[in-house]
Coordinates of C-alpha atoms in Angstrom, one line a residue:
M1 CA 22.7 38.0 -25.4
G2 CA 20.0 35.9 -24.3
Q3 CA 18.3 38.6 -21.5
L4 CA 18.7 41.0 -24.6
Q5 CA 16.9 38.7 -27.1
Y6 CA 14.2 38.1 -24.5
T7 CA 13.8 41.8 -23.8
R8 CA 13.6 42.2 -27.8
G9 CA 10.8 40.0 -28.4
W10 CA 9.1 41.6 -25.5
M11 CA 9.2 44.6 -27.1
R12 CA 8.1 43.6 -30.7
M13 CA 4.9 41.5 -29.4
C14 CA 3.7 44.9 -27.7
R15 CA 3.1 46.0 -31.1
Y16 CA -0.6 44.2 -30.5
I17 CA -0.7 45.5 -27.4
L18 CA -0.3 49.3 -28.6
R19 CA -2.2 48.3 -31.5
N20 CA -5.4 47.6 -29.1
K21 CA -4.1 50.4 -26.3
K22 CA -8.2 51.7 -26.1
Y23 CA -8.8 48.0 -24.9
F24 CA -5.9 47.4 -23.1
I25 CA -6.4 50.7 -21.4
G26 CA -10.1 50.4 -20.8
T27 CA -9.6 46.6 -19.4
L28 CA -6.5 47.9 -17.0
C29 CA -9.3 50.3 -15.5
T30 CA -11.4 48.2 -15.1
S31 CA -9.0 45.8 -13.5
L32 CA -7.5 47.9 -11.2
F33 CA -11.0 49.2 -9.9
A34 CA -12.0 45.3 -9.5
G35 CA -8.7 44.6 -7.8
V36 CA -8.9 47.0 -5.0
V37 CA -11.9 45.1 -4.0
P38 CA -10.0 43.9 -1.1
L39 CA -9.0 47.1 0.3
F40 CA -12.4 48.0 0.4
L41 CA -13.3 45.5 2.2
A42 CA -10.7 46.0 4.2
Y43 CA -11.8 49.4 5.0
V44 CA -15.4 47.8 5.6
I45 CA -13.9 45.4 8.4
Q46 CA -11.9 48.1 10.1
L47 CA -15.2 49.7 10.4
I48 CA -17.2 46.5 11.6
S49 CA -14.0 46.3 14.0
D50 CA -14.4 49.5 15.3
V51 CA -18.0 49.2 16.2
A52 CA -17.0 45.6 18.0
F53 CA -14.0 46.3 19.8
N54 CA -14.5 50.0 20.7
N55 CA -18.1 50.0 21.4
H56 CA -18.7 52.8 18.4
F57 CA -22.2 51.7 17.7
E58 CA -23.6 54.7 16.1
K59 CA -21.2 53.9 13.3
A60 CA -23.6 50.9 12.8
G61 CA -25.5 52.5 10.3
T62 CA -22.4 53.7 8.5
C63 CA -21.1 49.9 8.5
L64 CA -24.4 48.7 6.7
F65 CA -24.2 51.7 3.6
A66 CA -20.6 50.8 3.6
S67 CA -21.4 47.0 3.5
V68 CA -23.8 47.2 1.1
L69 CA -21.9 49.8 -1.4
F70 CA -19.0 47.1 -1.1
L71 CA -21.6 44.2 -2.4
V72 CA -22.9 46.4 -5.3
Y73 CA -19.3 47.6 -6.2
T74 CA -17.5 44.5 -6.3
L75 CA -20.4 42.9 -8.3
M76 CA -20.5 46.0 -11.3
T77 CA -16.7 46.1 -11.1
T78 CA -16.0 42.2 -11.5
S79 CA -18.7 41.7 -14.0
I80 CA -17.6 44.7 -16.3
N81 CA -14.0 43.7 -15.9
S82 CA -14.9 40.1 -16.7
I83 CA -16.1 41.5 -19.9
M84 CA -13.5 43.7 -21.0
K85 CA -10.9 41.4 -20.4
S86 CA -12.4 39.0 -22.8
T87 CA -12.9 41.6 -25.6
Y88 CA -9.2 42.1 -24.9
R89 CA -7.8 38.7 -25.4
K90 CA -10.0 38.2 -28.1
K91 CA -8.7 41.4 -29.9
L92 CA -5.3 40.5 -29.3
K93 CA -5.8 36.8 -30.3
T94 CA -7.2 37.4 -33.7
D95 CA -4.9 40.4 -34.8
L96 CA -2.1 37.7 -34.1
G97 CA -3.8 35.0 -36.1
E98 CA -4.7 37.2 -38.7
D99 CA -1.1 38.7 -39.0
L100 CA 0.0 35.2 -39.6
Y101 CA -2.3 33.8 -41.3
S102 CA -1.8 36.7 -44.0
S103 CA 1.9 36.6 -43.9
L104 CA 1.8 32.4 -44.3
M105 CA -0.6 33.3 -47.1
N106 CA 2.0 36.0 -49.1
Q107 CA 5.1 33.6 -48.8
P108 CA 6.5 32.1 -51.8
Y109 CA 5.3 29.1 -52.8
S110 CA 8.8 27.6 -52.4
T111 CA 9.0 28.9 -48.8
F112 CA 5.4 28.0 -48.3
K113 CA 6.4 24.4 -49.1
K114 CA 9.2 23.9 -47.0
E115 CA 6.7 23.5 -43.8
K116 CA 4.6 20.9 -42.8
I117 CA 0.8 21.5 -43.3
G118 CA 1.0 20.1 -39.5
N119 CA 3.5 22.7 -38.1
Q120 CA 1.3 26.0 -39.9
L121 CA -1.5 24.5 -38.4
S122 CA 0.2 24.1 -34.8
L123 CA 0.8 28.1 -34.8
F124 CA -3.0 28.4 -34.9
T125 CA -4.0 25.7 -32.8
N126 CA -1.1 26.0 -30.0
D127 CA 1.4 28.5 -30.1
I128 CA -1.1 31.4 -30.6
K129 CA -2.8 30.2 -27.5
M130 CA 0.6 29.8 -26.0
V131 CA 0.8 33.7 -26.3
D132 CA -2.4 34.4 -25.1
E133 CA -2.2 32.4 -22.0
Y134 CA 1.3 33.1 -21.3
Y135 CA 1.6 36.6 -22.3
F136 CA -0.9 38.6 -23.4
Y137 CA -3.5 37.8 -20.8
P138 CA -0.3 38.1 -18.0
I139 CA 1.4 41.2 -18.9
L140 CA -2.6 42.6 -18.3
S141 CA -2.8 40.7 -14.7
M142 CA 0.6 41.5 -13.5
I143 CA 0.6 45.4 -14.4
V144 CA -3.2 45.3 -12.5
D145 CA -1.7 42.7 -9.4
I146 CA 1.7 45.5 -9.1
I147 CA -0.3 48.4 -9.0
V148 CA -2.6 46.8 -6.4
S149 CA -0.1 45.3 -4.2
V150 CA 1.5 48.8 -4.1
I151 CA -1.4 50.5 -3.0
I152 CA -1.9 47.5 -0.2
L153 CA 2.1 48.2 0.4
V154 CA 1.2 51.7 1.3
Y155 CA -2.1 51.3 3.0
I156 CA -0.1 48.9 5.5
L157 CA 2.9 51.6 5.8
R158 CA 0.3 53.9 6.7
I159 CA -0.6 51.9 9.6
H160 CA 3.1 50.7 10.5
V161 CA 6.3 50.8 8.8
F162 CA 8.3 47.7 10.4
V163 CA 4.9 46.0 8.8
G164 CA 5.5 47.3 5.3
F165 CA 9.0 46.3 6.0
M166 CA 8.0 42.8 6.4
M167 CA 6.0 42.5 3.6
V168 CA 8.3 44.0 1.2
V169 CA 11.0 41.1 2.4
I170 CA 8.2 38.6 1.3
A171 CA 7.7 40.0 -2.0
V172 CA 11.2 39.7 -2.8
A173 CA 11.8 36.5 -2.1
T174 CA 8.6 35.2 -3.4
L175 CA 9.5 36.9 -7.1
L176 CA 13.3 35.7 -7.0
V177 CA 11.1 32.0 -7.8
P178 CA 10.8 32.6 -11.6
K179 CA 14.1 33.1 -12.1
M180 CA 15.5 30.1 -10.8
M181 CA 12.6 28.2 -13.2
E182 CA 13.4 30.4 -16.3
K183 CA 15.9 27.7 -18.3
R184 CA 13.2 24.9 -17.5
L185 CA 10.3 26.9 -18.4
K186 CA 11.9 28.2 -21.7
K187 CA 13.0 24.5 -22.8
Y188 CA 9.8 22.7 -21.8
S189 CA 7.8 25.5 -23.8
N190 CA 10.1 25.0 -27.0
Q191 CA 9.4 21.3 -27.0
L192 CA 5.9 21.5 -26.5
S193 CA 5.7 24.1 -29.4
S194 CA 8.1 22.0 -31.6
Y195 CA 6.1 18.4 -30.7
S196 CA 2.8 20.0 -31.4
G197 CA 3.6 20.8 -35.4
I198 CA 4.9 16.8 -35.7
Y199 CA 1.8 15.9 -33.7
N200 CA -0.7 17.8 -35.7
S201 CA 1.3 16.5 -38.9
K202 CA 1.1 12.9 -38.3
L203 CA -2.6 12.7 -36.9
K204 CA -3.3 14.6 -40.7
E205 CA -1.8 11.8 -42.1
I206 CA -3.8 9.0 -40.6
F207 CA -6.9 10.7 -41.5
Q208 CA -6.0 11.5 -45.1
N209 CA -4.9 7.9 -45.2
F210 CA -7.6 6.0 -43.5
D211 CA -8.9 3.7 -46.6
I212 CA -5.2 2.8 -46.8
I213 CA -4.8 2.0 -43.3
L214 CA -8.1 -0.6 -43.6
D215 CA -7.0 -1.6 -46.7
L216 CA -3.6 -3.5 -45.4
G217 CA -5.5 -4.3 -42.2
V218 CA -3.1 -2.2 -40.2
L219 CA -5.5 -0.2 -38.1
K220 CA -4.3 -1.9 -35.0
Q221 CA -0.8 -0.6 -35.2
F222 CA -1.9 2.9 -36.5
V223 CA -4.5 3.1 -33.3
D224 CA -1.4 2.3 -31.2
K225 CA 1.4 4.9 -32.7
G226 CA -1.3 7.2 -32.5
K227 CA -2.0 6.9 -28.8
E228 CA 1.7 7.0 -28.2
W229 CA 1.7 10.3 -30.2
I230 CA -0.9 11.5 -28.3
E231 CA 0.8 10.3 -24.9
N232 CA 3.6 12.2 -25.8
M233 CA 1.6 15.3 -26.6
E234 CA -0.1 15.5 -23.3
Y235 CA 3.4 14.3 -21.9
K236 CA 5.1 17.6 -23.0
Q237 CA 2.0 19.7 -21.9
R238 CA 2.1 18.4 -18.8
N239 CA 6.0 19.4 -18.6
V240 CA 4.9 22.9 -19.2
N241 CA 1.7 22.7 -17.0
M242 CA 3.6 21.3 -14.3
A243 CA 6.9 23.7 -14.6
I244 CA 4.5 26.7 -14.0
S245 CA 2.9 25.2 -11.4
L246 CA 5.5 24.1 -9.4
T247 CA 7.0 27.9 -9.7
G248 CA 3.5 28.7 -8.4
N249 CA 3.8 25.9 -5.4
W250 CA 7.3 27.2 -4.6
A251 CA 6.4 30.6 -4.3
N252 CA 3.4 29.9 -2.4
C253 CA 4.9 28.0 -0.1
I254 CA 7.7 30.7 0.6
A255 CA 5.0 33.6 0.9
A256 CA 3.3 31.0 3.4
T257 CA 6.1 30.8 6.1
F258 CA 6.7 34.4 6.0
Q259 CA 3.3 35.2 6.2
L260 CA 3.0 32.8 9.3
I261 CA 6.4 35.0 10.9
F262 CA 4.2 38.1 9.6
M263 CA 1.3 36.9 11.2
L264 CA 3.3 36.2 14.6
V265 CA 4.7 39.4 14.8
I266 CA 1.6 41.6 14.2
G267 CA 0.4 39.4 17.2
L268 CA 3.1 40.4 19.3
M269 CA 2.9 43.7 18.0
I270 CA -0.9 44.2 19.1
L271 CA 0.2 42.1 22.4
Y272 CA 2.7 44.7 23.5
G273 CA 0.7 47.6 22.2
H274 CA 2.5 48.7 19.2
L275 CA -0.8 48.3 17.2
D276 CA -4.2 48.9 17.6
M277 CA -6.6 45.7 17.9
I278 CA -8.5 47.6 15.0
Y279 CA -6.2 46.6 12.4
M280 CA -5.9 43.3 13.5
M281 CA -8.4 41.7 10.9
P282 CA -8.1 44.4 7.8
I283 CA -4.0 44.1 8.0
V284 CA -4.9 40.1 7.5
N285 CA -7.5 40.4 4.8
V286 CA -5.1 42.8 2.6
S287 CA -1.9 40.8 3.9
N288 CA -3.6 37.3 2.1
N289 CA -4.6 39.3 -1.1
F290 CA -1.2 40.8 -1.4
I291 CA 0.0 37.1 -0.9
S292 CA -1.8 36.0 -3.7
N293 CA -1.2 38.6 -5.9
L294 CA 2.7 37.9 -5.6
N295 CA 2.0 34.4 -6.4
D296 CA -0.1 35.5 -9.0
I297 CA 3.1 37.5 -10.2
S298 CA 5.1 34.8 -9.8
S299 CA 3.4 32.2 -11.6
N300 CA 2.5 35.4 -14.5
L301 CA 6.4 36.1 -14.7
A302 CA 7.1 32.4 -15.4
G303 CA 4.5 31.7 -18.4
F304 CA 5.5 34.7 -19.3
K305 CA 9.9 34.1 -19.4
S306 CA 8.5 30.6 -20.9
V307 CA 6.9 31.5 -24.2
S308 CA 9.5 33.9 -25.4
D309 CA 10.9 31.6 -27.8
V310 CA 7.1 31.0 -29.5
N311 CA 7.0 34.7 -29.3
S312 CA 10.1 35.2 -31.4
K313 CA 8.8 32.6 -33.9
L314 CA 5.7 33.8 -34.3
L315 CA 6.9 37.5 -35.1
N316 CA 9.9 36.2 -37.3
I317 CA 7.5 34.5 -39.0
I318 CA 5.0 37.8 -39.5
D319 CA 7.9 40.0 -39.8
S320 CA 9.7 37.8 -42.6
H321 CA 9.4 39.5 -46.0
G322 CA 10.3 36.6 -48.8
Q323 CA 12.1 37.2 -52.0
A324 CA 8.7 38.6 -54.1
N325 CA 8.5 36.9 -57.4
K326 CA 10.1 39.1 -60.2
F327 CA 7.0 38.9 -62.4
V328 CA 7.6 40.3 -66.3
S329 CA 6.7 43.5 -66.7
N330 CA 6.5 44.2 -70.5
Y331 CA 4.2 41.1 -70.9
D332 CA 3.4 40.9 -74.6
G333 CA 1.8 37.6 -74.8
N334 CA 4.8 35.1 -74.9
I335 CA 6.8 33.3 -73.1
Y336 CA 10.3 33.3 -73.1
L337 CA 13.0 31.2 -71.2
E338 CA 16.6 32.2 -71.6
H339 CA 19.2 29.6 -71.1
V340 CA 17.1 28.6 -68.0
S341 CA 19.2 25.8 -65.4
F342 CA 17.1 25.0 -62.2
G343 CA 17.4 22.3 -60.0
Y344 CA 15.2 21.5 -56.8
T345 CA 18.8 21.3 -55.1
E346 CA 22.1 22.4 -56.1
S347 CA 23.1 19.3 -57.0
K348 CA 21.0 17.9 -59.4
M349 CA 19.5 19.9 -62.4
I350 CA 15.9 19.1 -63.7
I351 CA 16.1 21.4 -66.6
D352 CA 19.3 22.3 -68.4
D353 CA 20.5 25.1 -70.1
L354 CA 17.1 24.9 -71.8
S355 CA 16.0 27.9 -74.2
F356 CA 12.3 28.5 -75.6
K357 CA 9.6 30.9 -77.0
F358 CA 5.8 30.1 -76.6
E359 CA 4.3 32.3 -78.7
K360 CA 0.7 34.0 -78.0
G361 CA -2.2 31.8 -78.9
K362 CA -0.6 28.8 -80.0
K363 CA -1.2 25.1 -78.4
Y364 CA 1.5 23.5 -77.1
A365 CA 1.7 19.8 -76.2
I366 CA 4.6 18.7 -73.4
V367 CA 5.6 15.1 -73.8
G368 CA 8.2 12.7 -72.4
P369 CA 9.6 10.5 -69.5
S370 CA 8.6 11.2 -65.9
G371 CA 11.4 13.5 -64.1
S372 CA 12.7 15.1 -67.8
G373 CA 11.6 18.1 -66.7
K374 CA 7.9 18.8 -68.0
S375 CA 6.0 20.2 -64.9
T376 CA 8.8 22.1 -63.8
I377 CA 8.5 24.4 -66.7
L378 CA 4.9 25.1 -65.9
K379 CA 6.2 25.9 -62.1
L380 CA 8.9 28.2 -63.1
I381 CA 6.7 30.0 -65.6
L382 CA 4.6 30.3 -62.6
G383 CA 7.2 32.0 -60.4
Y384 CA 6.8 28.6 -57.8
Y385 CA 10.6 28.6 -57.6
P386 CA 13.9 30.4 -58.6
V387 CA 15.7 29.7 -61.3
Q388 CA 19.5 29.2 -60.7
K389 CA 20.3 30.2 -64.0
G390 CA 18.8 32.0 -66.9
N391 CA 15.4 33.8 -67.3
V392 CA 11.5 32.9 -67.4
S393 CA 8.9 35.2 -68.4
V394 CA 7.3 34.7 -64.5
L395 CA 3.3 35.2 -65.0
D396 CA 0.7 36.3 -62.5
S397 CA -2.4 35.6 -61.8
K398 CA -3.3 38.4 -64.1
H399 CA -2.3 36.4 -67.0
V400 CA -2.4 32.9 -66.5
S401 CA -4.3 30.1 -65.0
M402 CA -3.5 26.5 -63.8
I403 CA -5.1 23.3 -64.0
H404 CA -3.2 20.7 -61.5
Q405 CA -2.8 17.2 -62.2
E406 CA -5.0 16.6 -59.0
S407 CA -7.4 19.1 -57.9
H408 CA -8.3 19.8 -54.3
I409 CA -11.8 20.5 -53.3
F410 CA -13.2 22.8 -50.5
D411 CA -15.8 21.3 -48.0
D412 CA -18.4 23.6 -49.6
T413 CA -21.0 24.1 -52.5
I414 CA -19.9 23.7 -56.1
R415 CA -21.2 27.0 -56.6
N416 CA -18.8 28.1 -54.3
N417 CA -16.2 26.0 -55.1
L418 CA -16.0 27.4 -58.9
N419 CA -16.2 31.0 -57.7
M420 CA -13.6 30.9 -55.1
E421 CA -14.7 34.2 -53.5
L422 CA -15.0 36.0 -56.9
V423 CA -18.9 36.0 -58.0
Q424 CA -19.6 34.9 -61.6
T425 CA -23.2 34.6 -62.9
D426 CA -24.9 31.1 -62.7
E427 CA -24.8 31.0 -66.5
T428 CA -21.4 31.6 -66.7
L429 CA -20.7 28.5 -63.9
L430 CA -23.1 25.9 -65.9
K431 CA -21.4 26.5 -68.7
C432 CA -18.2 25.5 -67.4
M433 CA -20.0 22.3 -65.8
E434 CA -21.1 21.7 -69.0
F435 CA -17.3 22.0 -70.4
V436 CA -16.2 19.4 -68.2
D437 CA -19.9 17.1 -68.9
L438 CA -21.2 17.8 -65.8
P439 CA -24.4 19.8 -66.7
E440 CA -26.6 17.8 -64.0
F441 CA -24.8 18.8 -61.1
K442 CA -26.3 21.6 -59.1
L443 CA -24.4 24.9 -58.3
D444 CA -26.1 24.5 -54.7
Q445 CA -25.0 20.9 -54.4
N446 CA -23.0 20.3 -51.4
I447 CA -19.5 18.8 -51.4
C448 CA -17.8 17.0 -48.6
E449 CA -14.0 17.8 -47.7
D450 CA -11.8 16.6 -50.3
G451 CA -14.7 15.6 -52.2
S452 CA -15.3 12.5 -50.3
N453 CA -19.1 12.2 -52.0
L454 CA -17.6 12.6 -55.2
S455 CA -15.8 10.2 -57.8
G456 CA -12.0 11.0 -58.0
G457 CA -12.9 11.3 -61.9
Q458 CA -15.9 13.8 -60.9
V459 CA -13.5 16.2 -58.3
Q460 CA -10.9 16.3 -61.0
R461 CA -14.0 17.7 -63.1
I462 CA -15.0 20.5 -61.1
G463 CA -11.4 21.4 -60.5
I464 CA -11.1 22.1 -64.6
A465 CA -14.5 23.7 -64.6
R466 CA -13.3 25.9 -61.6
T467 CA -10.0 26.9 -64.0
I468 CA -12.1 27.3 -66.9
A469 CA -14.9 29.7 -64.7
H470 CA -11.1 32.0 -64.3
L471 CA -9.5 31.7 -67.4
K472 CA -7.0 34.0 -68.3
E473 CA -4.6 34.2 -71.3
V474 CA -2.5 31.8 -70.8
L475 CA -3.5 27.9 -69.8
L476 CA -1.1 25.6 -68.4
C477 CA -2.6 22.1 -67.9
D478 CA -0.3 19.5 -66.0
E479 CA -1.7 15.7 -66.9
I480 CA -5.4 17.0 -66.0
T481 CA -7.4 14.0 -67.3
A482 CA -4.7 11.4 -66.0
S483 CA -8.0 10.2 -63.7
L484 CA -10.5 10.4 -66.7
D485 CA -11.1 7.9 -68.6
A486 CA -10.3 8.0 -72.3
Q487 CA -13.7 8.9 -74.3
T488 CA -14.1 11.9 -71.1
A489 CA -10.3 12.9 -71.5
I490 CA -10.5 13.3 -75.2
E491 CA -13.6 15.4 -75.3
I492 CA -11.8 17.5 -72.5
E493 CA -8.8 17.9 -74.2
N494 CA -10.7 18.9 -77.6
R495 CA -12.8 21.7 -75.8
I496 CA -9.8 23.2 -74.3
L497 CA -7.7 23.1 -77.8
D498 CA -10.8 24.6 -79.2
L499 CA -10.0 28.1 -77.3
K500 CA -9.7 30.5 -79.5
E501 CA -7.8 33.0 -77.9
E502 CA -5.5 31.7 -75.4
T503 CA -1.6 30.0 -74.9
V504 CA -2.4 26.3 -74.0
L505 CA 0.8 24.3 -72.6
Y506 CA -0.3 20.9 -71.7
V507 CA 1.6 18.0 -70.2
T508 CA 0.7 14.9 -70.8
H509 CA 1.4 11.3 -71.1
K510 CA -1.4 10.2 -73.1
Y511 CA -1.1 9.8 -76.3
F512 CA -4.3 10.0 -78.3
D513 CA -3.7 10.8 -81.9
E514 CA -7.1 12.7 -82.1
T515 CA -6.0 15.7 -79.8
L516 CA -2.3 15.3 -80.4
K517 CA -2.6 16.2 -84.2
K518 CA -4.3 19.3 -83.0
F519 CA -1.7 21.0 -81.2
D520 CA 0.7 23.5 -83.1
C521 CA 3.5 21.8 -81.6
I522 CA 4.9 18.9 -79.7
L523 CA 8.1 19.7 -77.7
V524 CA 9.3 16.5 -76.4
F525 CA 11.5 16.9 -73.2
K526 CA 14.4 14.2 -72.4
Q527 CA 17.0 14.9 -69.3
G528 CA 15.9 18.6 -69.1
R529 CA 16.3 19.5 -72.9
I530 CA 14.0 19.9 -75.0
V531 CA 15.2 17.0 -78.0
E532 CA 12.7 17.3 -80.5
Q533 CA 9.9 19.6 -81.6
G534 CA 7.4 20.1 -84.3
S535 CA 3.8 19.0 -85.4
F536 CA 2.6 15.7 -84.7
E537 CA 3.3 14.6 -88.1
E538 CA 6.6 15.9 -88.3
L539 CA 7.3 14.0 -85.5
M540 CA 5.9 10.7 -86.7
K541 CA 8.0 10.9 -89.4
N542 CA 11.1 11.7 -87.8
K543 CA 10.7 8.3 -85.9
G544 CA 12.9 9.6 -83.3
D545 CA 12.3 10.1 -79.2
F546 CA 8.5 10.8 -79.8
F547 CA 7.8 7.8 -82.2
S548 CA 9.6 6.1 -79.7
L549 CA 7.7 7.1 -76.7
K550 CA 4.2 7.1 -78.5
N551 CA 4.7 3.2 -79.8
K552 CA 5.6 2.2 -76.1
G553 CA 2.9 3.7 -74.6
R554 CA 4.4 5.9 -72.1
I555 CA 3.6 9.9 -73.6

């Protein structure tokens, strides 16, 4: 079963070689031309030996010509081969990386969020590198080494059958070593791949929370912890390198032992007249290259087997097709929730048998205590999570825009942060900046990673401006003014509520009378249900949950 799984993984990853077969064939050809350099050298050595040992001085000119030709041939073939190999590896790594990135980015939100960011980064910084080093390059190298070794073997067999037989014995003994190390190699490679994700996640958390570490005076503790993670990471990398290196060394020792016996036999055959002296140096040269090729095959085969599980992991992500969101097909501008029940776990429902119709063009405030399901409703409308029961009008990005409680900013200009790869006029972008009271900011101004050169309020306002620049017919807002001062918050909320055509669903904990009075309807959530609904005046008059929340300052 394990061998079958390994074979399937090998075949599946071959798709990238087939996709770039022109580069593969071209690199294979140049590698073969470079690989027969030892045979060319053996031929030159044979000519020189014939001149030296048999006094055939009339062949001196041929020797000189062959030597110069050999140097030119070696320089050209090895140079071209180096360029082709680099291009081949770049193409395959690029294709694999692009497919992996595309698959990750097209996953459903709930699937994407299940995995830690560090694990996802590790796929690109570690796993693709492992596939390149232990699969893409070795498979090409092994084919070349095998073909060249067969050519060398044919050359030796033409000289003497018994000498060729001895080289076959050396080959078999050498190639048994990777089989003995296979389980250990796979174990170490899997450990490295798994820990790499943890390592990236931990370092990312430390760098992101550097200010908290400084504020609490625990820098030394986290420096020590970081050193421990680095040591563990390097230890697991060392295990992989050691296992592959040991495989090569053991194969080399076996081959060297047989080669000593081989050379002794060659010497005896020459001594007793069974082999011509002129073949001594050529046989020594090609046998050394034969042994070297066997060692390379052994090491590459070891790495090849070690990365099989990593291959499968990457290909499973690439080939996975998560359940796509079922966007509403006959969208009429209204948003329907019909007996919706939802929980992040099956044991605890956040939304409980909720039904409601959000009408086109109206403005809705959604209030209630923390954990009552307010933000969850917005996520269900966006299709972030599938509901356990009922139906939701899931809207795609053609119909809906979302402003989150915390905006994330890219390390780029304000213009690019607003455009988000969809180019708009500067006039439009400047109006969006005015919408959030940031007219003094220049569009070409650079923003550092995570907006570290801006205040938290400025980052949030740029995030709001970005959504306004891409405004759709439905606008979802999730506590978007939580980090803003009261006056700025009121001004931005008023501008959002003054939008004429858009349907607005606005989750808030703030209780500004000025803005709450402008909503067409206020929905009061409690334990996943709507317990009250109506205008500001109606709810205040009822003196129910809304009245209680407002007076306690908990909206």
